[in-house]
Coordinates of C-alpha atoms and ligand atoms in Angstrom, one line a residue:
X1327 CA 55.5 165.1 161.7
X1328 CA 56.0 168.8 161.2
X1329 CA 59.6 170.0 162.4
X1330 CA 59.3 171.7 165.3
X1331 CA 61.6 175.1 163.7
X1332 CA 58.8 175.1 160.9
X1333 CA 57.3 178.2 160.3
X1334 CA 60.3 179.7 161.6
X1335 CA 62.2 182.5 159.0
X1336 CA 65.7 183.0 159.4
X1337 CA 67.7 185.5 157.4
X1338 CA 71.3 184.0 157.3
X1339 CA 73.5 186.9 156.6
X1340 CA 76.7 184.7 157.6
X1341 CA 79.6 183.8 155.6
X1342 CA 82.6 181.6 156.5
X1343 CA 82.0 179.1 159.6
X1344 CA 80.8 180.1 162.7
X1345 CA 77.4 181.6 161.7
X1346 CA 76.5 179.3 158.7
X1347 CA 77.5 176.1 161.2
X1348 CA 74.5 177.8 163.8
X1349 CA 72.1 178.9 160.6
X1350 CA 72.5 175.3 159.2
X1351 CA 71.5 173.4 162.6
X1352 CA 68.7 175.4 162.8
X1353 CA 67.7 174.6 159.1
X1354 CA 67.9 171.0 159.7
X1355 CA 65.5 171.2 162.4
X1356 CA 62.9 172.7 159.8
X1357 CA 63.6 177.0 159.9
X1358 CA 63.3 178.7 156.2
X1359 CA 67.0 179.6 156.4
X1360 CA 67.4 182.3 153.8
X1361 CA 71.1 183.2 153.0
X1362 CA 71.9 186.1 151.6
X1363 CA 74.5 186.8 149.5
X1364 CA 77.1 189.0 147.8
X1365 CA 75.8 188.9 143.9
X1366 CA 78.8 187.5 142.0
X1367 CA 80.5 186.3 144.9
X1368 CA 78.3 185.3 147.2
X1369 CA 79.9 183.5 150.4
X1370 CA 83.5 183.5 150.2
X1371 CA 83.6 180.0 151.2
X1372 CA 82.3 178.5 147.7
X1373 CA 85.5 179.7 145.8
X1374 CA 87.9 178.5 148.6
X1375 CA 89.9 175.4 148.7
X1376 CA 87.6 173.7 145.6
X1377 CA 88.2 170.8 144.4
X1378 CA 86.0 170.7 141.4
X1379 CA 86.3 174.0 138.9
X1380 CA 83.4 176.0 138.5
X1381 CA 81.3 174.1 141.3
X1382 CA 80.7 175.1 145.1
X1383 CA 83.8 173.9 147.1
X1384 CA 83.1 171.6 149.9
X1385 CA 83.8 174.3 152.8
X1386 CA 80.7 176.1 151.3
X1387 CA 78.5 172.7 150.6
X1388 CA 79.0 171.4 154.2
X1389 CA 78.2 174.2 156.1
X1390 CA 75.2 175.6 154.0
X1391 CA 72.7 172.2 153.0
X1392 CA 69.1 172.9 153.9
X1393 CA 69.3 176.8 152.9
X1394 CA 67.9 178.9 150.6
X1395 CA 70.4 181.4 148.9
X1396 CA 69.2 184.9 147.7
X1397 CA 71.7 187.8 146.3
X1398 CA 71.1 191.0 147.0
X1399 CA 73.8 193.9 147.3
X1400 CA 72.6 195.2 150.5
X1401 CA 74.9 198.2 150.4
X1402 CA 72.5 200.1 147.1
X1403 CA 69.3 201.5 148.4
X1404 CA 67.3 199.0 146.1
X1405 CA 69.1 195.8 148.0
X1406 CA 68.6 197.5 151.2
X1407 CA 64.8 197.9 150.4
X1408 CA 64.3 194.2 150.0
X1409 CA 66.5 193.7 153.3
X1410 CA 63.5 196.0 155.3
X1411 CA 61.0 194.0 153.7
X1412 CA 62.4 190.2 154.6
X1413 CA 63.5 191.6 158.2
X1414 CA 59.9 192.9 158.4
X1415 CA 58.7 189.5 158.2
X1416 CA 61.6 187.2 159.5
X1417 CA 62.1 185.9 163.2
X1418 CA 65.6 186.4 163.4
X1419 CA 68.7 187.9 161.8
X1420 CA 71.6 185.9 162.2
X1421 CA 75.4 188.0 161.4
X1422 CA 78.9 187.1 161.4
X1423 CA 80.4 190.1 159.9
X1424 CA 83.6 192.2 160.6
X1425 CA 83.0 194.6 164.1
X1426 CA 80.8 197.2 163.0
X1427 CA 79.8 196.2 159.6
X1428 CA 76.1 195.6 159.8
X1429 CA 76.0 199.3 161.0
X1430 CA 77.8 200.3 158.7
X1431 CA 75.2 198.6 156.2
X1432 CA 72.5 201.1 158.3
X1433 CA 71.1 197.9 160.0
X1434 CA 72.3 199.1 163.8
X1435 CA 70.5 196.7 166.4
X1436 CA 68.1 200.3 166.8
X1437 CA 67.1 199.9 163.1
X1438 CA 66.6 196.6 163.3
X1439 CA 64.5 196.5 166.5
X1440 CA 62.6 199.4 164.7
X1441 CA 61.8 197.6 161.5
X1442 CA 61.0 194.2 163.8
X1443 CA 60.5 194.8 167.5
X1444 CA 59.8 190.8 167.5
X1445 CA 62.8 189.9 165.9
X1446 CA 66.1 188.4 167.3
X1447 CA 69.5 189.9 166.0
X1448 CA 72.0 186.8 166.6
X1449 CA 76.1 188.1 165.9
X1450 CA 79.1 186.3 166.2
X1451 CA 82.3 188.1 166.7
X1452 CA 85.4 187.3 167.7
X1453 CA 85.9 189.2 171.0
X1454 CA 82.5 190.3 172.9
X1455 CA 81.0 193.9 172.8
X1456 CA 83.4 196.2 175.4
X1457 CA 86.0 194.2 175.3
X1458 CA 89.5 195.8 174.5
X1459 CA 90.1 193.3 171.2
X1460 CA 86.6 193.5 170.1
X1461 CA 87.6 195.9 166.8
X1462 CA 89.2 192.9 165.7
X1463 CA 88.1 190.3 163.4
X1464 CA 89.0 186.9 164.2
X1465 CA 89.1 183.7 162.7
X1466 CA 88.8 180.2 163.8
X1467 CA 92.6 180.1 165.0
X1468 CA 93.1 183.5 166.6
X1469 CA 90.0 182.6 168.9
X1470 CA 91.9 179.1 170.0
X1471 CA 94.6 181.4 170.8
X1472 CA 92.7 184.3 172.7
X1473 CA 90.1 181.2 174.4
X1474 CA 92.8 179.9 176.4
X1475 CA 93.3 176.6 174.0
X1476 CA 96.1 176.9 171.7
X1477 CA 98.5 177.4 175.3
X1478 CA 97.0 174.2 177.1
X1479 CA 97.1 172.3 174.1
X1480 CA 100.2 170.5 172.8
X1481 CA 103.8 169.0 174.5
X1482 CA 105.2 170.9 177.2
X1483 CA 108.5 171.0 174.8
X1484 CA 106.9 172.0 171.9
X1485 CA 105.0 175.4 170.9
X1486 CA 101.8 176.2 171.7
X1487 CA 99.1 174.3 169.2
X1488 CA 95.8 174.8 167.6
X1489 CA 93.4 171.9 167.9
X1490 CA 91.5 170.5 164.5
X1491 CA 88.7 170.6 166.0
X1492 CA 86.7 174.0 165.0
X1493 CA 86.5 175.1 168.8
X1494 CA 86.4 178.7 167.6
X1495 CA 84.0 178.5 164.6
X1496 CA 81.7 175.6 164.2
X1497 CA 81.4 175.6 168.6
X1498 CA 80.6 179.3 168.4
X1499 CA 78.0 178.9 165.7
X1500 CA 76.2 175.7 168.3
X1501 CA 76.4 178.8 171.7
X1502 CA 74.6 181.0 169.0
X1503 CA 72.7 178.5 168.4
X1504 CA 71.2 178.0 172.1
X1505 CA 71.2 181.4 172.4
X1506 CA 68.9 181.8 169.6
X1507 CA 66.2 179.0 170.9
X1508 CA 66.5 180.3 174.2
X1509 CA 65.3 183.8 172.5
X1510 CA 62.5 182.2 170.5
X1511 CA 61.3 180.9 174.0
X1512 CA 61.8 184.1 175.4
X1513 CA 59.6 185.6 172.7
X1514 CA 56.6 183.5 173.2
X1515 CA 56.5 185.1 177.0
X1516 CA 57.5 188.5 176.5
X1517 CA 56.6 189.1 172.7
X1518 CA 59.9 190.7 172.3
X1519 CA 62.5 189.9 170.1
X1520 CA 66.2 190.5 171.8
X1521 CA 70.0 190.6 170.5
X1522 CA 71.6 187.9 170.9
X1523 CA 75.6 188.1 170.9
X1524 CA 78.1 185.1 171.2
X1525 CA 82.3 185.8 171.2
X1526 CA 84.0 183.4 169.6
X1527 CA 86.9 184.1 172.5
X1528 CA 84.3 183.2 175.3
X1529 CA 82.8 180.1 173.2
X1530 CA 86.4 179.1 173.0
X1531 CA 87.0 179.9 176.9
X1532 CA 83.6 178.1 178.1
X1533 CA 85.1 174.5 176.7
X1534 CA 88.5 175.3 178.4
X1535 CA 86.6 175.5 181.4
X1536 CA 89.1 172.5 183.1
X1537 CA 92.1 174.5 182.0
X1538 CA 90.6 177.3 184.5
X1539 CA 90.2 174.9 187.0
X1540 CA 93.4 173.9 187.0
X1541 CA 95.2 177.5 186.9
X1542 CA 92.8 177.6 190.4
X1543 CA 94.4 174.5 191.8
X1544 CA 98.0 175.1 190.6
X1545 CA 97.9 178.6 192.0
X1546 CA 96.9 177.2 195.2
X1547 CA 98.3 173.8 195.9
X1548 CA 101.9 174.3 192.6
X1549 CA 101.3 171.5 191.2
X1550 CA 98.7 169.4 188.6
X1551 CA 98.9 165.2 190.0
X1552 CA 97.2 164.2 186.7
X1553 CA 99.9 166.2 184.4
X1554 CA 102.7 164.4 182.9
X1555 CA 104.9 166.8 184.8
X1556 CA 104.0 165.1 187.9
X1557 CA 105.6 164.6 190.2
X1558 CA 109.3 164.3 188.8
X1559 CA 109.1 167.8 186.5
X1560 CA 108.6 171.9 187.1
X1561 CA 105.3 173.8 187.4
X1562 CA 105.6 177.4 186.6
X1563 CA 103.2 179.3 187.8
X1564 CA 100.4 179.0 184.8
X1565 CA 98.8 176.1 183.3
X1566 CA 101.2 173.9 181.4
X1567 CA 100.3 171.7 178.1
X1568 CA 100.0 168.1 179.2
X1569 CA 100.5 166.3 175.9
X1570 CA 97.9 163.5 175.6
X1571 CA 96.9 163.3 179.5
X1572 CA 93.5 162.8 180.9
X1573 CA 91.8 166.4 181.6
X1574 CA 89.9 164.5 184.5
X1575 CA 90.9 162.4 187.6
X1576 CA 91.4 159.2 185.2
X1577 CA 94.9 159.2 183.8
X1578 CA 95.3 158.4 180.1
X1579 CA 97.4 158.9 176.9
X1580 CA 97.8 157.8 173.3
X1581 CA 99.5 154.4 173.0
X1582 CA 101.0 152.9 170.2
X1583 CA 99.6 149.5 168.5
X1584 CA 100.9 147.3 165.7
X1585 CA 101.8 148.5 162.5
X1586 CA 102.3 152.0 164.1
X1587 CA 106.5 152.3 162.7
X1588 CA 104.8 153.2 159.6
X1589 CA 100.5 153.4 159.7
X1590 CA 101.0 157.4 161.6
X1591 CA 97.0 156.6 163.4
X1592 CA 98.0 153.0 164.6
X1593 CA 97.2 154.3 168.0
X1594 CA 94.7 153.7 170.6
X1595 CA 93.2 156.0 173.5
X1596 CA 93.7 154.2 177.1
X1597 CA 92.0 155.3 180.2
X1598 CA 92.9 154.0 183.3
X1599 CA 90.0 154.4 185.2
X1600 CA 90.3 154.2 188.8
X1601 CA 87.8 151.7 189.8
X1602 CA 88.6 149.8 186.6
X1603 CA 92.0 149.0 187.4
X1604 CA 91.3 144.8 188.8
X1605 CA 89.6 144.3 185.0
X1606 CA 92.8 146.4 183.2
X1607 CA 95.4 144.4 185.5
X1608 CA 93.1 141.4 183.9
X1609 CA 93.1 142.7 180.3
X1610 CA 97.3 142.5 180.5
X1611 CA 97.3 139.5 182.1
X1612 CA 99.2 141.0 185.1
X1613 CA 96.9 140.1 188.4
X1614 CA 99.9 140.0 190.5
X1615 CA 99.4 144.6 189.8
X1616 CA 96.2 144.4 191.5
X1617 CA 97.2 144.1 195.0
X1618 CA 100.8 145.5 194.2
X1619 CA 101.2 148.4 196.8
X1620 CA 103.0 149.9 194.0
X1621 CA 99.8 149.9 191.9
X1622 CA 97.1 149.6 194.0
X1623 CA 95.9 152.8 194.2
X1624 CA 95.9 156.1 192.2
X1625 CA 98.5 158.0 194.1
X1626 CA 100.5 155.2 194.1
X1627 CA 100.4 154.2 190.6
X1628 CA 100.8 158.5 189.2
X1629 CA 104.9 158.4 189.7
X1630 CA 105.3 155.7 187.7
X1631 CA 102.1 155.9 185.0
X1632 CA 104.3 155.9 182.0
X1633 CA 106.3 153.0 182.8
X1634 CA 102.6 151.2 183.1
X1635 CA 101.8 153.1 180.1
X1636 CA 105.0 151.3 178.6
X1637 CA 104.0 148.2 179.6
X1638 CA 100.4 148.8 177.7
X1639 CA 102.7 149.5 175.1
X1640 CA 104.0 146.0 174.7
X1641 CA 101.0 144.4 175.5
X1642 CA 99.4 146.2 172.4
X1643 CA 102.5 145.3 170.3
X1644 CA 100.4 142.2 168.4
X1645 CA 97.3 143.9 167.9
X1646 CA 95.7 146.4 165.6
X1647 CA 93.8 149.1 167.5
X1648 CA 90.5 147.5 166.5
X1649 CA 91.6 143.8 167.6
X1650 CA 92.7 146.0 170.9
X1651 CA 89.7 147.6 171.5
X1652 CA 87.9 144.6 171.4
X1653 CA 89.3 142.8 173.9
X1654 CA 89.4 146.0 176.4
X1655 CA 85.7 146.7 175.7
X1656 CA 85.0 143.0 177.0
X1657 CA 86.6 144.2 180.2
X1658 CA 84.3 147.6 180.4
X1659 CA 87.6 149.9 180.1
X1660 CA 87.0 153.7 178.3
X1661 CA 89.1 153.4 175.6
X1662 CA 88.7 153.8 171.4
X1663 CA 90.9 153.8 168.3
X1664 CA 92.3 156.8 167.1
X1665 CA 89.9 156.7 163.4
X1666 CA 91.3 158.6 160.5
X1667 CA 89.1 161.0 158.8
X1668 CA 89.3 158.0 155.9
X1669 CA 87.7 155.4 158.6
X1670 CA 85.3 157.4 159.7
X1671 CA 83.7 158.2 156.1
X1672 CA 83.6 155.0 155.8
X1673 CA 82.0 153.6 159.3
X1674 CA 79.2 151.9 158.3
X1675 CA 77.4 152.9 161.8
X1676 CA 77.7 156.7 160.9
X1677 CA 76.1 156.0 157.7
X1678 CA 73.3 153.9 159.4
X1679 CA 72.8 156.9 162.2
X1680 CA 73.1 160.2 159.9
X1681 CA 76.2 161.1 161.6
X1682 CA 77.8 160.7 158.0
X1683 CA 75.4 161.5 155.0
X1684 CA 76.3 161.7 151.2
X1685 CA 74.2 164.5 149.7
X1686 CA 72.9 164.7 146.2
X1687 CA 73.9 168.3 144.3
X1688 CA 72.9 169.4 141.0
X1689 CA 76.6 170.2 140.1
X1690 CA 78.9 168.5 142.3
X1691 CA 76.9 164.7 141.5
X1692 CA 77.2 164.5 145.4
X1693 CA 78.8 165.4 148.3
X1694 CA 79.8 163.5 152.0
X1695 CA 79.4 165.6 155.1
X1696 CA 78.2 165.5 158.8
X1697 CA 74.4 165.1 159.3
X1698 CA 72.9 166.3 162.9
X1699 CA 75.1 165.3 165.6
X1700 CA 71.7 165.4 167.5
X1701 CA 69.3 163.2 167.5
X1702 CA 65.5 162.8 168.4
X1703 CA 63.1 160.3 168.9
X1704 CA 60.6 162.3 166.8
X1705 CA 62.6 163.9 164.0
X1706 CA 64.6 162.6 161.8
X1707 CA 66.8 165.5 160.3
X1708 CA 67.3 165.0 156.6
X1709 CA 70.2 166.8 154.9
X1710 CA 69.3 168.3 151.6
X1711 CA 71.9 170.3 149.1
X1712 CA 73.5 173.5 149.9
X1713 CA 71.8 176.0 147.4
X1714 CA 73.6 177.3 144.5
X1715 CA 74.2 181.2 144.2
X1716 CA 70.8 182.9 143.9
X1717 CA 69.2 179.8 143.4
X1718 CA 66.5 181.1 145.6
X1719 CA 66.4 184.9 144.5
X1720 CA 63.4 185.3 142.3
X1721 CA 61.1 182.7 144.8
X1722 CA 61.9 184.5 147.8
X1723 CA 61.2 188.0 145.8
X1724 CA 57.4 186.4 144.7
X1725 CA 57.1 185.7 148.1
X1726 CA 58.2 189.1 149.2
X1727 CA 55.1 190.3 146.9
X1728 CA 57.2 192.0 144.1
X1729 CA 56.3 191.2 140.2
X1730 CA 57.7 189.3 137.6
X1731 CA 58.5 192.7 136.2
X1732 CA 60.0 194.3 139.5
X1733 CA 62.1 191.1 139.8
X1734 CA 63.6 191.6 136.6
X1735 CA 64.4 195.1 137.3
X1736 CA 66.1 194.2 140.6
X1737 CA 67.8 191.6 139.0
X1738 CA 69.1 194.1 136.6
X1739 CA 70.0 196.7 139.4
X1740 CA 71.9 193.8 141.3
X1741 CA 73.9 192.8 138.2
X1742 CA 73.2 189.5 139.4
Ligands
COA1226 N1 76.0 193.1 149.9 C1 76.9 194.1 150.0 N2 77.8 194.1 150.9 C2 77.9 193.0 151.7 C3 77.1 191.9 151.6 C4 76.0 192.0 150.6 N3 75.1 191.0 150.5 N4 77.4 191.0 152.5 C5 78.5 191.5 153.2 N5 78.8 192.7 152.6 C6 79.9 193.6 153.1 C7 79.8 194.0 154.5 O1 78.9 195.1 154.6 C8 81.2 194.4 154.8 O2 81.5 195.6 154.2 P1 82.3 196.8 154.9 O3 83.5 196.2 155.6 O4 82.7 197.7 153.8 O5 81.4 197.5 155.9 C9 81.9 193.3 154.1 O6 81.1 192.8 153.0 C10 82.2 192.1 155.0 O7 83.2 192.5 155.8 P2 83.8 191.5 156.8 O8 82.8 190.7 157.5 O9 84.7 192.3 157.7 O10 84.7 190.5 155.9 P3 86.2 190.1 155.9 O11 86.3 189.1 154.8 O12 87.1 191.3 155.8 O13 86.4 189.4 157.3 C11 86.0 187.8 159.1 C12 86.0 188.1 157.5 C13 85.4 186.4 159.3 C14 87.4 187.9 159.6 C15 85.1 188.9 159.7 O14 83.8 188.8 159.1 C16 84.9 188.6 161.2 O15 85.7 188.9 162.0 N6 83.7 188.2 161.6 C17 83.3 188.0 163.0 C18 84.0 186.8 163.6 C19 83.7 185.6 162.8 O16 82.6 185.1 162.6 N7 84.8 184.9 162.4 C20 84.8 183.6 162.0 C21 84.5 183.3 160.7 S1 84.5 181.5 160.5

């Protein structure tokens, strides 16, 4: 079967993480992702953090497989000439520069729409057009901060903390990424291309969406029942961190297992689901709790949670976190290891579903990274090697119409 972004031409003029992350989804689902690129430089991703000399580093491989890479300096007239020709012919420009750079190029969202009514402009930055940060650039950990994450995430004694996960980059590049299809659907009905813009503040803000809810309820009731703070510490008047707690109406928290004095991810994640609790009394072999007034119900149990917690604790003192999570799975409670990056390389289901794919590249020998988190019943994405810089220049020239001889030329006028 033909993938359904075939036919599809994307010029990728990203660099870092949160655009390549959207232009890279898009390219697994079959779009002619064309990168282009700095001549001698090229992304500044495949000199940073390498681990091999002289070959891409790993922050540029895993956020770049499926593309085609072409260098052009865009800033001389000759590189800006090729530019007008590609965006003639492409369905969308995807950006991720610095506030104001891509006008700054001469490619305003007017020029643009000239050259390519049809086309869709798609930009990440870090604050949103109007806005009174948005002449700032941003990376991943200034948007945790400005989203609302970095001060709901941590202890309550500690200072506020940025989350591993890549809420700022990678999750703006998958709102671009919507917003993009949602374009490309657009286009079909109106035949017009749009601009599409994504902050990386509001991408940020839209998954801290509980963390709103609960500034809401603790301005009106003072107080947050599923925080650790309740009911025996202070509210202040804005949204406190709450450690490890449940974000929902289920209480639960990180709980040690054996081996965890010295093996630092010898934990397990406990839930204590509300209508689950006669099969977790069960689990712990304590069925004189289920009745218990003291534990019976929700409200009752909250003032005391971490002395139940406690008592998980010693429960869990003989078993690993994988001999713990297969008793509690028996007895339908939400619950899971806490994997290390190590185990999850190495989780043979990953590998079977895609999640986790080694990728074979011409100068690496291969590298691991993480295949489409999505997955269909009629496509099977297949991750193929990040391109090398200017691997793709002279083919996507030829295809641009120039000659063998105006190719050398521009090659020469590039310096590439
Ligand atoms: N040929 C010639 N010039 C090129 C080029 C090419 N192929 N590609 C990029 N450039 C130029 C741009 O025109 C720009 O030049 P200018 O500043 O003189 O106008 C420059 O390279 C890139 O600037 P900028 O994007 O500001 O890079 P930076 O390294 O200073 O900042 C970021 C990096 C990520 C902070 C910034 O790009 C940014 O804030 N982006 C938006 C938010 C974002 O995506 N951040 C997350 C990244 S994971």
């Amino acid at each position: 079967m033909s993938k359904p972004l075939e036919g599809i031409k994307i010029i990728d003029f990203t660099h870092v993480q949160a655009g390549p992350a959207c232009t890279q989804l898009l390219a697994w689902f079959g779009a002619d992702v064309i990168k282009v690129e700095r001549p001698g430089s090229g992304d500044v991703t495949r000199n940073q953090l390498r681990d091999i000399p002289d070959a891409d580093a790993l922050y540029f491989t895993m956020l770049n497989s499926n593309k085609k890479s072409l260098t052009l300096d865009t800033k001389k007239p000759e590189g800006k000439e090729v530019l007008e020709k590609l965006i003639r012919e492409s369905d969308v420009l995807v950006e991720n520069f610095g506030p104001g750079a891509l006008d700054r190029m001469g490619f305003s969202w007017e020029r643009l729409n000239e050259l390519n009514p049809k086309m869709i402009v798609a930009s990440v930055k870090g604050f949103s057009d109007g806005h009174h940060y948005d002449d700032l650039k941003v990376y991943e950990n200034v948007a945790q901060c400005a989203g609302g994450a970095a001060s709901t995430t941590g202890f309550w004694d500690g200072p506020p903390t940025i989350s591993a996960a890549a809420l700022g980059d990678s999750n703006t590049g998958m709102h671009l990424a919507i917003g993009i299809l949602t374009a490309l659907i657009g286009r079909d009905k109106t035949g017009k291309g749009q601009k599409v813009a994504v902050s990386m503040q509001d991408s940020v803000l839209n998954l801290c969406r509980v963390k709103l809810r609960d500034q809401q309820r603790l301005d009106r009731v003072g107080y947050l029942e599923e925080y650790p703070q309740y009911p025996h510490g202070e509210f202040s008047d804005v949204v406190p961190r709450g450690g490890n707690a449940g974000g929902g109406g289920q209480p639960g928290w990180i709980l040690k297992c054996k081996g965890w004095e010295t093996d630092p991810n010898a934990y397990i994640y406990f839930t204590i689901q509300g209508h689950a609790w006669a099969p977790i009394c069960k689990a712990l072999g304590k069925p004189e709790w289920i009745d218990d007034p003291a534990y019976k119900t929700a409200e009752a149990r909250q003032p005391h949670i971490f002395d139940i917690f406690a008592t998980i604790e010693e429960w869990l003192a003989d078993k690993t976190k994988f001999e713990a999570v297969d008793i509690l799975r028996k007895f339908d409670i939400p619950c899971a290891p806490v994997l290390t990056m190590k185990e999850l390389a190495n989780d043979p289901s990953l590998r079977a579903s895609g999640t986790i794919v080694e990728v074979p590249h011409s100068v690496r020998g291969s590298y691991l990274t993480v295949g489409s988190p999505i997955k269909f019943s009629d496509l099977k994405p297949e991750v193929t090697a990040s391109p090398l810089l200017g691997e793709h220049t002279e083919e996507v020239l030829a295809s641009l119409g120039y000659s063998q001889q105006e190719i050398f030329n521009l090659k020469e006028i590039q310096a590439v």
